[in-house]
Coordinates of N, CA, C and O in Angstrom, one line a residue:
X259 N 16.9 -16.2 -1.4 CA 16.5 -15.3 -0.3 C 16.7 -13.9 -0.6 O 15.7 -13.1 -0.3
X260 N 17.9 -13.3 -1.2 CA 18.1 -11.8 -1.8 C 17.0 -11.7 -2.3 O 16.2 -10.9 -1.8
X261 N 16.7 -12.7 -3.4 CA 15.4 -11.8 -4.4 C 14.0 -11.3 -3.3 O 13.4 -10.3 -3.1
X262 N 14.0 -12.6 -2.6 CA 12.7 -12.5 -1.7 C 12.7 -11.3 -1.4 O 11.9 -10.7 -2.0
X263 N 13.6 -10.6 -0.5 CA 14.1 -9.2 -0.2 C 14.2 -8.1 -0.7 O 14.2 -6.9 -0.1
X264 N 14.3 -8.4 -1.7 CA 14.3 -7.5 -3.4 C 13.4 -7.1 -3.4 O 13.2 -5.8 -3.3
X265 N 12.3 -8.0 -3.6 CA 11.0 -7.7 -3.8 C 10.1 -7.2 -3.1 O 9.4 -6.3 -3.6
X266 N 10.0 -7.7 -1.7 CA 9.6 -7.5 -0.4 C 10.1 -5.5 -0.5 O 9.5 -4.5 -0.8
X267 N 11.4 -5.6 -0.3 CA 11.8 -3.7 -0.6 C 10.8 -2.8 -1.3 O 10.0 -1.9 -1.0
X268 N 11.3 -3.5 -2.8 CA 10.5 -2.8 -4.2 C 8.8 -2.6 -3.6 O 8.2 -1.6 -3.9
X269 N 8.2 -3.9 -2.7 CA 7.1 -3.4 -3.0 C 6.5 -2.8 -1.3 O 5.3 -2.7 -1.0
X270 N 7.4 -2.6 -0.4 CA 7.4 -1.8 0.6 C 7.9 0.0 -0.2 O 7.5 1.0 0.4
X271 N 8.5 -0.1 -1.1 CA 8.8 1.5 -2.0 C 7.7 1.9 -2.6 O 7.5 3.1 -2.7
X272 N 6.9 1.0 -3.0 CA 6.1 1.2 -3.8 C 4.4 1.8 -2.9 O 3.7 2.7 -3.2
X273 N 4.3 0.7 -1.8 CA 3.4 1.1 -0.8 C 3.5 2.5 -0.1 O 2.7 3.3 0.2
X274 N 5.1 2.4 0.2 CA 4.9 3.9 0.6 C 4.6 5.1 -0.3 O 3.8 6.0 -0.1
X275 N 5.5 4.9 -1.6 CA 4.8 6.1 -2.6 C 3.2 6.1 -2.6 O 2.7 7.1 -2.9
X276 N 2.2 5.0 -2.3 CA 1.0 4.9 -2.9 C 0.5 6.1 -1.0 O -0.3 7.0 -0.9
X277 N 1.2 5.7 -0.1 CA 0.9 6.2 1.1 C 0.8 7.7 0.9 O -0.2 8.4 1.2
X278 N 2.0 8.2 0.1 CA 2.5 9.7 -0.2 C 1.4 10.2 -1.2 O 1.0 11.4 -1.2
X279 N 1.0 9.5 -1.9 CA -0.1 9.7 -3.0 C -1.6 9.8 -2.4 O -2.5 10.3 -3.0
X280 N -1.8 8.9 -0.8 CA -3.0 9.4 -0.7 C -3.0 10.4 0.1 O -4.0 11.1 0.0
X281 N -2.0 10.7 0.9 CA -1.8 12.0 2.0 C -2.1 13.6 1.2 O -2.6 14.6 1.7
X282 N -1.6 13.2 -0.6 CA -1.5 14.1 -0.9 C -2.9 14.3 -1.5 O -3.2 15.1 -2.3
X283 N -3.5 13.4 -1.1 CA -4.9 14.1 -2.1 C -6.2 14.2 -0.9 O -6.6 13.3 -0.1
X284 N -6.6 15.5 -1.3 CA -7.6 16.0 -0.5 C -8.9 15.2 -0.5 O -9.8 15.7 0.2
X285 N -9.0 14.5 -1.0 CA -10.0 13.8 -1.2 C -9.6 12.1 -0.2 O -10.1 11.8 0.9
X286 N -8.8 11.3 -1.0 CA -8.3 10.1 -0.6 C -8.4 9.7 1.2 O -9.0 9.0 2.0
X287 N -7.2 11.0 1.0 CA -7.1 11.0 2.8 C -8.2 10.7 3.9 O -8.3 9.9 4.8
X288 N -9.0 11.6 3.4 CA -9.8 11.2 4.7 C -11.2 10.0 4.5 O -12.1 9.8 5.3
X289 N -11.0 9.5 3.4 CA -11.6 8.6 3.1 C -10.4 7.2 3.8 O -10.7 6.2 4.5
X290 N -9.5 7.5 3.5 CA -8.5 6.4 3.8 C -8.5 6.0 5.6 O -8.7 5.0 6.2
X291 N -8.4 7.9 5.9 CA -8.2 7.4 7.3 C -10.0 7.1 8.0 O -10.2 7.0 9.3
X292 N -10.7 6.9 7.6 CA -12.0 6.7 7.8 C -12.2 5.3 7.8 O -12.6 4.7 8.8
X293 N -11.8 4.6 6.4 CA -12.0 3.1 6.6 C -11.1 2.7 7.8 O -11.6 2.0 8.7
X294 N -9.8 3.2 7.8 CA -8.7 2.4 8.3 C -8.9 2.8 9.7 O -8.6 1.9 10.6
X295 N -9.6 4.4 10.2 CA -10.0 4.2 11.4 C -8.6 4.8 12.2 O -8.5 4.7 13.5
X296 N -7.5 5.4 11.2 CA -6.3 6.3 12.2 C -7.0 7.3 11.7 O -8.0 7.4 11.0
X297 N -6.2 8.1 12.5 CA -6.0 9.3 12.7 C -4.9 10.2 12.2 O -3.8 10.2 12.8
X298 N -5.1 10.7 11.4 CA -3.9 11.5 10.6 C -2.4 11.5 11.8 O -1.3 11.3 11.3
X299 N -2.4 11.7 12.8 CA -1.0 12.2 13.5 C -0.7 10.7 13.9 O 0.4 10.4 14.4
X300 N -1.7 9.7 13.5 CA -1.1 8.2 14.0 C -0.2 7.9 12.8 O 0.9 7.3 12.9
X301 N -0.6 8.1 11.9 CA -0.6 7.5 10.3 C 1.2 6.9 10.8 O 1.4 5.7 11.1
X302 N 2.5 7.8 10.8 CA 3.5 7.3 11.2 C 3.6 6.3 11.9 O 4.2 5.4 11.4
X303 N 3.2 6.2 13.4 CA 3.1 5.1 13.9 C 2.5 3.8 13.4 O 2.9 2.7 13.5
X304 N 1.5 4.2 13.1 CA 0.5 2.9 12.2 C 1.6 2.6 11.3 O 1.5 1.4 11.1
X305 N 2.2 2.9 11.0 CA 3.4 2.6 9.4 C 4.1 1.6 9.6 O 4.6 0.9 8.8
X306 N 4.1 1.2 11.2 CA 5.1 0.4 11.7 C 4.5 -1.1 12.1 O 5.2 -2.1 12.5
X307 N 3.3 -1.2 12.0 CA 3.0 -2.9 12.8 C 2.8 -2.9 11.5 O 2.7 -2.0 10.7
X308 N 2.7 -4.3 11.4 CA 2.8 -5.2 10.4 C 1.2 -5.6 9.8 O 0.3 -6.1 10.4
X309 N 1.3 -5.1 8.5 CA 0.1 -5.2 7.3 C -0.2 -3.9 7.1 O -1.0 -3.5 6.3
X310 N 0.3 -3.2 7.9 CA 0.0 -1.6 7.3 C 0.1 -1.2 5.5 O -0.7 -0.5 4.9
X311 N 1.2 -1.7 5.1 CA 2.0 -1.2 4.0 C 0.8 -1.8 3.3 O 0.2 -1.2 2.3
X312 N 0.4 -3.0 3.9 CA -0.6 -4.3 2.4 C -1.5 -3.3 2.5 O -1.5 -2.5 1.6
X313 N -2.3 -3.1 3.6 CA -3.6 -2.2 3.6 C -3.3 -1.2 2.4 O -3.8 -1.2 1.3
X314 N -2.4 -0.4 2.9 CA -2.6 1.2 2.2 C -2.6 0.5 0.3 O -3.2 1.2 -0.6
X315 N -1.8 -0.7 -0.1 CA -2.4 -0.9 -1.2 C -3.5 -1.8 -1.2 O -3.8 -1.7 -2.4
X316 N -4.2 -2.7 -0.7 CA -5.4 -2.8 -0.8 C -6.5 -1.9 -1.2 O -7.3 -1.9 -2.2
X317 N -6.4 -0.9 -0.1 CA -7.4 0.7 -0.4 C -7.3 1.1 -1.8 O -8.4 1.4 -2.4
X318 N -5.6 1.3 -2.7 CA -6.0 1.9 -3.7 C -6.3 0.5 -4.7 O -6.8 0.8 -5.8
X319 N -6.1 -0.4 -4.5 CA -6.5 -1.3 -5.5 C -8.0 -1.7 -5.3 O -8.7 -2.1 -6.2
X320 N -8.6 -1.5 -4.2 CA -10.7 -1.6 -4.1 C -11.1 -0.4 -4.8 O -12.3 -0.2 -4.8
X321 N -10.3 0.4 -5.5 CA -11.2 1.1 -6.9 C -10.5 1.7 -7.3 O -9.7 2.6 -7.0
X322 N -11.0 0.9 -8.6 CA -10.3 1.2 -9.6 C -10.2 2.4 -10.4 O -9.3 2.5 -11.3
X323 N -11.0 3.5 -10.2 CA -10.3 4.8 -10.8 C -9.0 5.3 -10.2 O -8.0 5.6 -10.9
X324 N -9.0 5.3 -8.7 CA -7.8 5.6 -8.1 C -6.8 4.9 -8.0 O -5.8 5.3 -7.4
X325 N -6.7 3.4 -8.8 CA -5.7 1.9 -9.1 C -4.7 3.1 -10.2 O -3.6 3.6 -10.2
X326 N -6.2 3.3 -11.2 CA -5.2 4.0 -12.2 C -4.8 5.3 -12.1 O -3.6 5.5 -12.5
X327 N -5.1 5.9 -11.8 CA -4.4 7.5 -11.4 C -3.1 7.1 -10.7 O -2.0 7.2 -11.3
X328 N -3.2 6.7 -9.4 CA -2.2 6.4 -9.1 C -1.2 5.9 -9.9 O 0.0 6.2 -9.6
X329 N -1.6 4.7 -11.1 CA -0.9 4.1 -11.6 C -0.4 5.3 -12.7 O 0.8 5.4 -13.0
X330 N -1.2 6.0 -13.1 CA -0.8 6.8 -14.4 C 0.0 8.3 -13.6 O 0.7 8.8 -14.4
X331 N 0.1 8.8 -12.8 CA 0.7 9.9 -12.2 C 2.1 9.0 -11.4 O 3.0 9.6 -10.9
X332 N 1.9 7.4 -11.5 CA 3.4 7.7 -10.7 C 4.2 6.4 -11.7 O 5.2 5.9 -11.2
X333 N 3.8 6.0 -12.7 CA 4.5 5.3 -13.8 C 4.1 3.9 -13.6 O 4.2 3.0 -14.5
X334 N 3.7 3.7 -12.6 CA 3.4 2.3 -12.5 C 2.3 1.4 -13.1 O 1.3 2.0 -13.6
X335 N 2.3 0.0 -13.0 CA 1.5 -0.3 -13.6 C 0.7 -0.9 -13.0 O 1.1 -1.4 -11.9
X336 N -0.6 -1.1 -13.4 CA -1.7 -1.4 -12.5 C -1.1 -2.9 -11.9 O -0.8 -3.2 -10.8
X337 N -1.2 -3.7 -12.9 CA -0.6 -5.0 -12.2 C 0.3 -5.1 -11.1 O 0.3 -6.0 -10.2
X338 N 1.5 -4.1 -11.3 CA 2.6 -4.5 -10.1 C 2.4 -3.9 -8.6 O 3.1 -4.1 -7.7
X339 N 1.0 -3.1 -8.7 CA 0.1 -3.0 -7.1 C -0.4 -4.1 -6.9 O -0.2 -4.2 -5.7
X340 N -1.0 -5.3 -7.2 CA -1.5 -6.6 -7.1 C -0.4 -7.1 -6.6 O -0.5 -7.5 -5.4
X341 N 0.9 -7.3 -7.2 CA 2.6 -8.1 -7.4 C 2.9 -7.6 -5.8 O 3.0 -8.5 -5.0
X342 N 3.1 -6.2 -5.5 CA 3.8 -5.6 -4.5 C 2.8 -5.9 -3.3 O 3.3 -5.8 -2.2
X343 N 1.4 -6.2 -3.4 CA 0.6 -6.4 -2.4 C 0.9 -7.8 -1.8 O 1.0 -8.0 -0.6
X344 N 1.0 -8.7 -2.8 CA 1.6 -10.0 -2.3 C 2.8 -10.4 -1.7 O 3.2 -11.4 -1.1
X345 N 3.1 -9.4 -1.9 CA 5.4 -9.7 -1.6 C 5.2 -9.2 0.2 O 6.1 -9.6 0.9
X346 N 4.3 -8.5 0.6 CA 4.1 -8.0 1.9 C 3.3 -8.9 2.9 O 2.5 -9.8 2.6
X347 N 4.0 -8.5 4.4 CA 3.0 -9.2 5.2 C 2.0 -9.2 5.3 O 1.7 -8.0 4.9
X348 N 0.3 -10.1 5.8 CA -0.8 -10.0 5.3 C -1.0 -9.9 3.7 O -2.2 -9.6 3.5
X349 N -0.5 -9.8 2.8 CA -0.6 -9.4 1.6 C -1.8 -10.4 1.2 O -2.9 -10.2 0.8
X350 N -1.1 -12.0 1.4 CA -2.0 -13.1 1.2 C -0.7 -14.5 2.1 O 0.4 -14.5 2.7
X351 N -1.8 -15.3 1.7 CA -1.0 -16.8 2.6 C 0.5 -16.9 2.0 O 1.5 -17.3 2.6
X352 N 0.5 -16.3 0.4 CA 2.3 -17.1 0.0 C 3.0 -16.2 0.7 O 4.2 -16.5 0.8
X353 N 2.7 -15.0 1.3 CA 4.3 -14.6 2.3 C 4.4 -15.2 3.3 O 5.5 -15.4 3.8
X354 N 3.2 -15.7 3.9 CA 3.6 -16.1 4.9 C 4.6 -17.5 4.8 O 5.4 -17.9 5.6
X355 N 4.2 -18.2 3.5 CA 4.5 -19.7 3.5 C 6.4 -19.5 2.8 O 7.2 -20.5 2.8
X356 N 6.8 -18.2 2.3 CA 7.6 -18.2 1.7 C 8.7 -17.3 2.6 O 9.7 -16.7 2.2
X357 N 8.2 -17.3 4.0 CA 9.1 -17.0 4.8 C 10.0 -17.7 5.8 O 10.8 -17.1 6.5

């Protein structure tokens, strides 16, 4: 159960950096809040119901130039946004089954 937790953390850290990463780009942003349909002053509250965190890495994993940027400006590796998308709620069916 720790690791579950572990992981679930790591890849709730990791969604929010990817969060911080699209706020900061003039471009992203409002592409982001366009699909998703907030509104920049919501974005905080949106943070909080559940599948928010999967979303915001879903968005940068549906294209792949911005998978890698992201991946190459913040160390991470392309793969462990796929890893950290699953460890979250909505991510896919094994969280739910492994809760």
């Amino acid at each position: 159960m720790a690791e579950h937790t572990s992981t679930r953390e790591n890849a709730e850290a990791l969604a929010i950096g990817a969060l911080g990463f699209i706020a900061g780009d003039p471009e992203l942003l409002p592409r982001f809040l366009a699909i998703t349909g907030i509104e920049a002053g919501a974005i905080r509250q949106a943070a909080r119901e559940p599948g928010f965190l999967a979303g915001v890495l879903q968005f940068i994993l549906a294209h792949e130039p911005t998978l890698l940027r992201f991946a190459e400006e913040t160390g991470t590796a392309p793969a462990a946004v796929g890893a950290a998308l699953r460890a979250l709620p909505t991510g896919n069916d094994i969280y739910e089954a492994s809760t």
